Amino acid sequence: MIKRFIRRVFGLPTNTTVRVRREKHGLARDALHPAAAKVCAVLRDGGFSAYVVGGAVRDLLLGIEPKDFDVATDARPEQVKPLFRRALIIGRRFRLVHVMMGAETVEVSTFRAADPETAEKDEHGRVLRDNVFGTQEEDARRRDFTINALYFDPATEEVVDFHGGLADLKKRTLRMIGDPQTRYREDPVRMLRAVRLAGKLGLTIDAATREPIRALAPLIERVPPARVFDEMLKLLLSGHASACLRQLRDVGLQKGLLPLLDVILEQPLGERFVTLALAQTDERVLAERPVSPAFLFAALLWHEVLAAWKSRQARGERAVPALENAMDEVLDTQCAKLAITRKLTATMREVWAMQPRFEMRSGQRAYRLVEASRFRMAYDFLALRAASGEVPAELEAWWRAFQSADAEARKAMLLPDTGPRKRRRRRRRKRPTGTAEPA
Ligand code: ATP
Ligand code: MG
């Protein structure tokens, strides 16, 4: 028992029988996507070993349809590529091969070692570079959780399990390979991955794996913001965002870590709004309907924008510029640690900026709004605001009716223009520069 524990702490194999037969794990080769099976078969015919690995094996064993298939092999990228008609070597730091089969892309990576002795690290222990090829056993050890380090051999239908991943899957436990502290220091994103996988798959995070997270959470600040964004996006679009966020709270990952998480988890203002947005997103993802990340981020940050907008107006800024400035302010704070892409922020701004325009239901303004390119998304956003009680349900109902009404009905729906009329500004004629003002 102690021996087993020590081996586990040092990331060494915990038992000797690492090849587990199909009778014991129940996974058959026809559960694989044909493209993944084919890639493995071709590699094998070429004289190499080839396994489906990582998330796909884990998901299949749990009875979940995998998102994508990764293959691990002892063939080098330059040996893999010529075996396939459509294959591309990608990645500069660590090269792997994308094999295209029909509509499917299978990622083929060569076994690699992450030698903690030689890897280049920053002063907190974060690994900056690790790119040496290695053995299958080394490849397993560099992976994060035991359930992510399972290799399925389609030829024999055996699962290669160096770290007790099958047992952990059965117990529905998420356990880090090796010493959790060290592994989080090497790559703090693993903390977010732990939370996401536990939330998504309904797993319990093993005590030793969970315990260091609270103290190490600040290390996430040192991770490049683009990576944090990718991981957060995965978490939010996992179909289990609400469960993941509960996990985040449980492991103590929230406070001060990411402004976005503080907003989501501690938002007294927009709690109902955020909860609704996340629940709606989960529902859509699980129903395999498209979800817009821009919409979701816009929702998560809306009450921040509202608060900033209000306080700017209270300080005497005019409504429209105050909203613009509020959006800048919120996005600047967020993007410092979480690189929301430009494309996303542009859409978020559009959706936000359109919200006040829903209040104006007279004349040309209503028509112009319905014709706007982001109208549909902005309207869905309005519906969320109405559902959370922020705006009257009647406003949302009016726009719902207006957009599907015919021309005549629309005309009848328009409200009288009661808003403050813009004073017509007389346009000054531009004088050519250099000419004197007429007396
Ligand atoms: P999913 O694709 O469902 O989000 P996944 O586990 O497949 O989950 P990927 O990001 O596709 O996640 O990674 C594939 C595999 O690579 C993982 O299963 C794991 O073995 C390994 N891996 C990914 N990220 C890390 C990491 N930060 N540290 C160590 N190993 C990792
Ligand atoms: Mg994956």
Coordinates of C-alpha atoms and ligand atoms in Angstrom, one line a residue:
M1 CA 0.0 0.0 0.0
I2 CA 2.7 2.4 1.0
K3 CA 4.9 1.3 -1.9
R4 CA 2.0 1.9 -4.2
F5 CA 1.5 5.4 -2.7
I6 CA 5.1 6.3 -3.1
R7 CA 5.2 5.2 -6.7
R8 CA 2.1 7.2 -7.3
V9 CA 3.5 10.3 -5.7
F10 CA 6.6 10.1 -7.9
G11 CA 4.5 9.4 -11.0
L12 CA 5.8 5.9 -11.4
P13 CA 3.6 3.1 -12.6
T14 CA 1.5 1.8 -9.8
N15 CA 1.2 -1.7 -11.0
T16 CA 3.0 -4.0 -13.3
T17 CA 0.0 -5.3 -15.4
V18 CA -0.4 -2.2 -17.4
R19 CA -2.0 -3.8 -20.4
V20 CA -5.7 -4.4 -19.6
R21 CA -7.7 -6.8 -21.8
R22 CA -11.1 -5.9 -23.3
E23 CA -13.0 -8.2 -20.9
K24 CA -11.8 -6.0 -18.0
H25 CA -12.5 -2.6 -19.5
G26 CA -15.3 -3.3 -22.0
L27 CA -14.1 -0.9 -24.8
A28 CA -14.4 -2.4 -28.3
R29 CA -12.6 -1.1 -31.4
D30 CA -15.8 -0.4 -33.2
A31 CA -16.6 2.3 -30.7
L32 CA -13.9 4.4 -32.4
H33 CA -14.5 6.8 -35.1
P34 CA -13.5 5.0 -38.3
A35 CA -11.0 7.7 -39.1
A36 CA -9.2 7.1 -35.8
A37 CA -9.2 3.4 -36.3
K38 CA -7.9 3.8 -39.8
V39 CA -5.0 6.1 -38.8
C40 CA -3.9 3.5 -36.1
A41 CA -4.1 0.7 -38.6
V42 CA -2.0 2.5 -41.2
L43 CA 0.6 3.3 -38.6
R44 CA 0.7 -0.2 -37.4
D45 CA 1.1 -1.5 -41.0
G46 CA 4.0 0.9 -41.3
G47 CA 5.7 -0.9 -38.4
F48 CA 4.9 1.5 -35.7
S49 CA 2.8 1.3 -32.5
A50 CA -0.4 3.5 -32.5
Y51 CA -2.9 4.1 -29.7
V52 CA -6.0 6.3 -29.3
V53 CA -5.2 8.4 -26.2
G54 CA -6.4 11.0 -23.9
G55 CA -9.8 12.5 -23.7
A56 CA -11.3 10.2 -26.4
V57 CA -10.5 7.0 -24.5
R58 CA -11.7 8.6 -21.2
D59 CA -15.0 9.7 -22.8
L60 CA -15.6 6.4 -24.5
L61 CA -15.1 4.5 -21.3
L62 CA -17.6 6.8 -19.7
G63 CA -20.0 6.3 -22.5
I64 CA -19.7 9.8 -23.8
E65 CA -19.2 10.6 -27.5
P66 CA -15.6 12.1 -27.8
K67 CA -15.2 15.5 -29.4
D68 CA -12.1 14.5 -31.3
F69 CA -9.6 11.7 -31.5
D70 CA -5.9 11.9 -30.6
V71 CA -3.5 9.2 -31.6
A72 CA -0.1 8.6 -30.0
T73 CA 2.7 6.7 -31.7
D74 CA 6.4 5.9 -31.6
A75 CA 6.7 7.1 -35.2
R76 CA 8.3 10.6 -35.7
P77 CA 6.3 13.2 -37.5
E78 CA 8.4 12.9 -40.6
Q79 CA 7.7 9.1 -40.6
V80 CA 4.0 9.6 -40.0
K81 CA 3.4 12.2 -42.8
P82 CA 4.3 10.0 -45.8
L83 CA 2.0 7.3 -44.7
F84 CA -1.1 9.4 -45.5
R85 CA -2.4 11.2 -48.5
R86 CA -3.6 14.2 -46.7
A87 CA -1.3 15.0 -43.7
L88 CA 0.3 18.1 -42.4
I89 CA 3.1 18.6 -39.9
I90 CA 2.1 21.4 -37.6
G91 CA 3.5 23.2 -34.6
R92 CA 6.9 24.8 -34.3
R93 CA 7.7 24.1 -30.7
F94 CA 6.4 20.6 -30.7
R95 CA 5.7 19.1 -34.0
L96 CA 2.7 16.9 -34.6
V97 CA 0.8 15.6 -37.6
H98 CA -2.8 16.4 -38.6
V99 CA -4.1 13.6 -40.7
M100 CA -7.3 14.5 -42.6
M101 CA -9.7 11.6 -43.3
G102 CA -12.9 12.8 -45.0
A103 CA -14.4 15.4 -42.7
E104 CA -12.4 14.2 -39.7
T105 CA -8.9 15.4 -38.6
V106 CA -7.0 13.1 -36.4
E107 CA -4.1 14.5 -34.4
V108 CA -1.1 12.2 -34.3
S109 CA 1.6 13.0 -31.8
T110 CA 4.8 11.2 -31.2
F111 CA 5.4 9.9 -27.6
R112 CA 7.2 12.6 -25.8
A113 CA 8.9 13.0 -22.4
A114 CA 8.6 16.0 -20.2
D115 CA 11.7 15.6 -18.2
P116 CA 11.3 17.9 -15.2
E117 CA 15.1 18.0 -14.8
T118 CA 15.9 19.4 -18.2
A119 CA 12.7 21.3 -19.0
E120 CA 13.2 25.1 -19.0
K121 CA 11.1 26.7 -16.3
D122 CA 10.3 30.1 -14.9
E123 CA 11.0 31.1 -11.3
H124 CA 7.7 29.6 -10.2
G125 CA 8.3 26.3 -11.7
R126 CA 6.2 26.9 -14.8
V127 CA 7.5 24.8 -17.7
L128 CA 8.4 27.0 -20.7
R129 CA 9.7 24.4 -23.0
D130 CA 9.7 20.6 -23.0
N131 CA 10.0 18.9 -26.3
V132 CA 11.9 15.7 -26.3
F133 CA 10.6 12.5 -27.8
G134 CA 10.3 9.7 -25.3
T135 CA 8.8 6.3 -24.5
Q136 CA 5.2 5.5 -24.1
E137 CA 5.7 5.4 -20.4
E138 CA 7.3 8.8 -20.4
D139 CA 4.4 10.1 -22.5
A140 CA 1.9 8.8 -20.0
R141 CA 3.8 10.5 -17.1
R142 CA 3.7 14.0 -18.7
R143 CA -0.1 13.9 -19.0
D144 CA -2.2 15.6 -16.4
F145 CA -4.7 13.2 -14.8
T146 CA -4.7 9.4 -14.5
I147 CA -7.9 9.1 -16.5
N148 CA -6.3 11.2 -19.3
A149 CA -3.3 8.8 -19.6
L150 CA -5.1 5.8 -21.0
Y151 CA -4.0 4.3 -24.4
F152 CA -6.4 2.2 -26.4
D153 CA -4.8 -0.2 -28.9
P154 CA -7.4 -0.9 -31.6
A155 CA -5.4 -3.9 -32.8
T156 CA -5.7 -5.9 -29.6
E157 CA -8.5 -3.9 -27.9
E158 CA -6.2 -3.5 -24.9
V159 CA -6.0 -0.4 -22.7
V160 CA -2.5 0.5 -21.6
D161 CA -2.8 2.0 -18.1
F162 CA 0.4 3.1 -16.3
H163 CA -1.3 5.2 -13.6
G164 CA -4.4 3.4 -12.4
G165 CA -6.6 5.5 -14.6
L166 CA -9.1 2.7 -15.2
A167 CA -9.7 2.2 -11.4
D168 CA -10.0 6.0 -11.0
L169 CA -12.6 6.1 -13.8
K170 CA -14.6 3.4 -12.1
K171 CA -14.5 5.4 -8.8
R172 CA -15.2 8.5 -10.7
T173 CA -12.2 10.2 -9.3
L174 CA -10.0 12.8 -10.9
R175 CA -6.4 12.3 -9.8
M176 CA -3.3 14.1 -10.8
I177 CA -0.3 12.0 -12.0
G178 CA 2.7 12.7 -9.8
D179 CA 2.9 15.4 -7.1
P180 CA -0.1 17.7 -7.7
Q181 CA 1.8 20.8 -6.3
T182 CA 4.6 20.3 -8.8
R183 CA 2.3 19.6 -11.7
Y184 CA 0.3 22.7 -11.0
R185 CA 3.5 24.8 -10.8
E186 CA 4.7 23.4 -14.1
D187 CA 1.4 24.4 -15.7
P188 CA -1.2 26.3 -13.7
V189 CA -3.8 25.8 -16.4
R190 CA -4.1 22.3 -15.0
M191 CA -6.1 23.8 -12.1
L192 CA -8.7 25.0 -14.6
R193 CA -8.6 21.7 -16.4
A194 CA -9.3 19.8 -13.1
V195 CA -12.3 22.0 -12.4
R196 CA -13.6 21.6 -16.0
L197 CA -13.2 17.9 -16.2
A198 CA -14.7 17.3 -12.8
G199 CA -17.7 19.6 -13.6
K200 CA -18.2 18.2 -17.1
L201 CA -17.9 14.5 -16.2
G202 CA -19.3 14.6 -12.7
L203 CA -16.1 13.4 -11.1
T204 CA -14.9 14.0 -7.6
I205 CA -11.5 15.6 -7.4
D206 CA -9.2 13.5 -5.2
A207 CA -8.3 15.3 -2.0
A208 CA -4.6 15.5 -2.7
T209 CA -5.3 16.8 -6.2
R210 CA -7.8 19.4 -4.9
E211 CA -6.1 20.6 -1.8
P212 CA -3.2 22.7 -3.3
I213 CA -5.4 24.6 -5.7
R214 CA -6.5 27.2 -3.3
A215 CA -3.0 28.3 -2.4
L216 CA -1.6 28.0 -6.0
A217 CA -4.5 29.8 -7.8
P218 CA -2.5 33.0 -8.1
L219 CA 0.0 31.3 -10.4
I220 CA -2.7 31.4 -13.1
E221 CA -1.9 35.1 -13.5
R222 CA 1.5 34.2 -15.0
V223 CA -0.1 32.1 -17.8
P224 CA -0.3 33.8 -21.1
P225 CA -3.8 35.4 -21.3
A226 CA -4.6 33.7 -24.6
R227 CA -4.2 30.3 -23.0
V228 CA -6.4 31.3 -20.1
F229 CA -9.0 32.5 -22.6
D230 CA -9.0 29.2 -24.5
E231 CA -9.4 27.2 -21.3
M232 CA -12.1 29.5 -19.9
L233 CA -13.9 29.2 -23.2
K234 CA -13.7 25.4 -23.1
L235 CA -15.1 25.6 -19.6
L236 CA -18.0 27.9 -20.4
L237 CA -18.9 25.9 -23.5
S238 CA -18.5 22.5 -22.0
G239 CA -22.3 22.1 -21.6
H240 CA -21.7 22.0 -17.9
A241 CA -20.7 25.6 -17.2
S242 CA -22.9 25.8 -14.1
A243 CA -21.5 22.7 -12.6
C244 CA -17.9 23.8 -13.5
L245 CA -18.5 27.1 -11.7
R246 CA -19.7 25.3 -8.6
Q247 CA -16.5 23.3 -8.7
L248 CA -14.5 26.5 -9.0
R249 CA -16.1 27.7 -5.8
D250 CA -15.5 24.4 -4.1
V251 CA -11.8 24.3 -4.9
G252 CA -11.3 27.9 -3.9
L253 CA -10.3 29.1 -7.3
Q254 CA -12.4 32.2 -7.5
K255 CA -11.2 35.2 -5.6
G256 CA -9.0 37.7 -7.4
L257 CA -7.9 35.2 -9.9
L258 CA -9.5 36.4 -12.9
P259 CA -11.7 39.5 -13.0
L260 CA -14.1 37.4 -15.1
L261 CA -14.5 34.8 -12.5
D262 CA -15.0 37.4 -9.8
V263 CA -17.8 38.8 -11.9
I264 CA -19.4 35.5 -12.5
L265 CA -19.1 34.1 -9.0
E266 CA -19.5 37.0 -6.8
Q267 CA -21.8 39.2 -8.8
P268 CA -24.4 40.6 -6.5
L269 CA -25.8 42.7 -9.2
G270 CA -26.4 40.4 -12.0
E271 CA -26.5 37.1 -10.4
R272 CA -29.8 36.1 -11.8
F273 CA -28.8 37.3 -15.2
V274 CA -25.5 35.4 -15.3
T275 CA -27.1 32.2 -13.9
L276 CA -29.7 32.4 -16.6
A277 CA -27.1 33.0 -19.3
L278 CA -25.1 30.0 -18.2
A279 CA -28.1 27.7 -17.9
Q280 CA -29.2 28.7 -21.4
T281 CA -25.7 28.1 -22.8
D282 CA -25.5 24.7 -21.2
E283 CA -28.9 23.8 -22.6
R284 CA -27.9 24.8 -26.1
V285 CA -24.6 23.0 -26.0
L286 CA -26.2 19.8 -24.8
A287 CA -28.9 20.1 -27.5
E288 CA -26.0 20.6 -30.0
R289 CA -27.3 24.0 -31.0
P290 CA -24.8 26.7 -31.9
V291 CA -23.6 28.9 -29.1
S292 CA -22.0 32.3 -29.6
P293 CA -19.1 32.9 -27.4
A294 CA -19.5 36.6 -28.0
F295 CA -23.0 36.5 -26.7
L296 CA -22.0 34.6 -23.6
F297 CA -19.1 36.9 -22.7
A298 CA -21.3 39.9 -23.4
A299 CA -23.8 38.4 -20.9
L300 CA -21.2 37.6 -18.3
L301 CA -19.9 41.2 -18.3
W302 CA -23.2 43.1 -18.9
H303 CA -23.7 44.1 -15.3
E304 CA -20.2 45.4 -15.1
V305 CA -20.9 47.5 -18.1
L306 CA -24.1 48.7 -16.6
A307 CA -22.5 49.7 -13.3
A308 CA -19.7 51.5 -15.0
W309 CA -22.2 53.3 -17.4
K310 CA -24.3 54.4 -14.5
S311 CA -21.5 55.8 -12.4
R312 CA -20.1 57.6 -15.4
Q313 CA -23.5 59.2 -16.0
A314 CA -23.7 60.1 -12.4
R315 CA -20.4 61.9 -12.8
G316 CA -22.0 64.0 -15.6
E317 CA -20.9 62.1 -18.7
R318 CA -23.6 62.0 -21.4
A319 CA -25.3 58.7 -22.0
V320 CA -23.8 57.7 -25.3
P321 CA -20.2 58.5 -24.7
A322 CA -20.6 57.2 -21.1
L323 CA -21.6 53.8 -22.5
E324 CA -18.7 53.7 -24.9
N325 CA -16.3 54.5 -22.1
A326 CA -17.9 52.0 -19.8
M327 CA -17.4 49.3 -22.4
D328 CA -13.7 50.3 -22.9
E329 CA -13.2 50.3 -19.1
V330 CA -14.7 46.8 -18.6
L331 CA -13.0 45.2 -21.6
D332 CA -9.6 46.7 -20.6
T333 CA -9.9 45.2 -17.1
Q334 CA -10.9 41.8 -18.5
C335 CA -8.4 41.5 -21.3
A336 CA -5.4 42.2 -19.1
K337 CA -5.6 38.6 -17.8
L338 CA -7.9 36.9 -20.2
A339 CA -7.2 37.6 -23.9
I340 CA -10.7 37.8 -25.3
T341 CA -10.2 37.9 -29.0
R342 CA -10.8 41.1 -31.0
K343 CA -13.4 39.5 -33.1
L344 CA -15.4 38.7 -30.0
T345 CA -15.0 42.1 -28.3
A346 CA -16.2 43.8 -31.5
T347 CA -19.4 41.7 -31.4
M348 CA -19.8 42.2 -27.7
R349 CA -19.7 46.0 -28.1
E350 CA -22.3 45.9 -30.9
V351 CA -24.7 43.8 -28.7
W352 CA -24.2 46.1 -25.7
A353 CA -24.4 49.3 -27.7
M354 CA -27.7 48.2 -29.2
Q355 CA -29.4 47.7 -25.9
P356 CA -30.4 51.3 -25.2
R357 CA -31.8 51.5 -28.7
F358 CA -34.5 48.9 -27.7
E359 CA -36.1 51.6 -25.6
M360 CA -36.9 53.7 -28.6
R361 CA -39.9 52.3 -30.3
S362 CA -40.9 55.2 -32.5
G363 CA -40.5 56.1 -36.2
Q364 CA -37.5 55.2 -38.2
R365 CA -35.4 54.2 -35.1
A366 CA -37.3 50.9 -34.7
Y367 CA -37.0 50.0 -38.3
R368 CA -33.3 50.8 -38.4
L369 CA -32.7 48.6 -35.3
V370 CA -34.5 45.6 -36.8
E371 CA -32.4 45.9 -39.9
A372 CA -29.1 46.1 -38.0
S373 CA -26.8 43.2 -38.7
R374 CA -26.6 42.1 -35.1
F375 CA -30.3 42.5 -34.4
R376 CA -31.0 38.9 -33.7
M377 CA -28.2 38.5 -31.2
A378 CA -29.1 41.8 -29.6
Y379 CA -32.7 40.8 -29.3
D380 CA -31.8 37.5 -27.7
F381 CA -29.8 39.5 -25.3
L382 CA -32.8 41.8 -24.6
A383 CA -34.8 38.6 -23.9
L384 CA -32.3 37.5 -21.3
R385 CA -32.5 40.9 -19.7
A386 CA -36.3 40.6 -19.6
A387 CA -36.2 37.1 -18.2
S388 CA -33.9 38.3 -15.4
G389 CA -36.3 41.1 -14.6
E390 CA -33.9 43.9 -15.6
V391 CA -36.3 45.3 -18.2
P392 CA -40.1 44.9 -18.4
A393 CA -41.3 41.7 -20.2
E394 CA -43.6 43.9 -22.2
L395 CA -40.5 45.5 -24.0
E396 CA -39.2 42.1 -25.1
A397 CA -42.7 41.0 -26.2
W398 CA -43.1 44.2 -28.3
W399 CA -39.8 43.5 -30.1
R400 CA -40.7 39.9 -30.6
A401 CA -43.9 40.9 -32.2
F402 CA -42.4 43.8 -34.2
Q403 CA -39.7 41.7 -35.9
S404 CA -42.2 39.2 -37.3
A405 CA -45.0 41.6 -38.1
D406 CA -45.8 42.7 -41.6
A407 CA -45.3 46.3 -42.8
E408 CA -48.8 47.4 -41.9
A409 CA -48.8 45.8 -38.5
R410 CA -45.4 47.3 -37.7
K411 CA -46.7 50.8 -38.6
A412 CA -49.6 50.3 -36.2
M413 CA -47.3 49.2 -33.4
L414 CA -45.0 52.2 -33.4
L415 CA -45.2 54.3 -30.4
P416 CA -45.5 58.1 -30.5
D417 CA -42.2 59.8 -30.3
T418 CA -42.1 61.1 -26.7
G419 CA -38.4 61.1 -26.3
P420 CA -36.5 64.4 -26.1
R421 CA -36.3 65.7 -29.6
K422 CA -32.9 66.3 -30.8
R423 CA -32.4 70.0 -31.5
R424 CA -31.7 70.5 -35.1
R425 CA -28.2 71.7 -35.3
R426 CA -27.7 74.1 -38.1
R427 CA -24.8 72.9 -40.1
R428 CA -22.1 75.4 -40.4
R429 CA -20.7 75.6 -43.8
K430 CA -17.1 74.6 -43.9
R431 CA -14.8 77.3 -44.8
P432 CA -11.6 76.6 -46.7
T433 CA -8.7 76.7 -44.2
G434 CA -6.8 79.9 -44.0
T435 CA -9.8 82.2 -44.8
A436 CA -10.8 84.7 -42.2
E437 CA -14.1 84.5 -40.3
P438 CA -16.4 87.0 -41.9
A439 CA -17.1 89.8 -39.5
Ligands
ATP1 P1 -11.5 17.6 -24.0 O1 -10.9 17.5 -25.4 O2 -12.7 16.8 -23.8 O3 -11.6 19.0 -23.6 P2 -9.0 16.4 -23.3 O4 -8.5 15.7 -22.0 O5 -9.0 15.6 -24.5 O6 -10.4 17.0 -23.0 P3 -7.2 18.1 -24.7 O7 -6.8 19.5 -24.4 O8 -7.8 17.7 -25.9 O9 -8.1 17.7 -23.5 O10 -5.8 17.3 -24.4 C1 -5.6 16.0 -24.8 C2 -4.7 15.2 -23.8 O11 -3.5 15.9 -23.7 C3 -5.3 15.1 -22.4 O12 -6.2 14.1 -22.3 C4 -4.1 15.0 -21.6 O13 -3.6 13.6 -21.6 C5 -3.1 15.8 -22.3 N1 -3.0 17.2 -21.8 C6 -3.7 18.2 -22.2 N2 -3.4 19.4 -21.5 C7 -2.5 19.0 -20.6 C8 -1.8 19.7 -19.6 N3 -2.0 21.0 -19.4 N4 -0.9 19.0 -18.9 C9 -0.7 17.7 -19.1 N5 -1.3 17.0 -20.0 C10 -2.2 17.6 -20.8
MG2 MG -9.4 16.3 -26.6

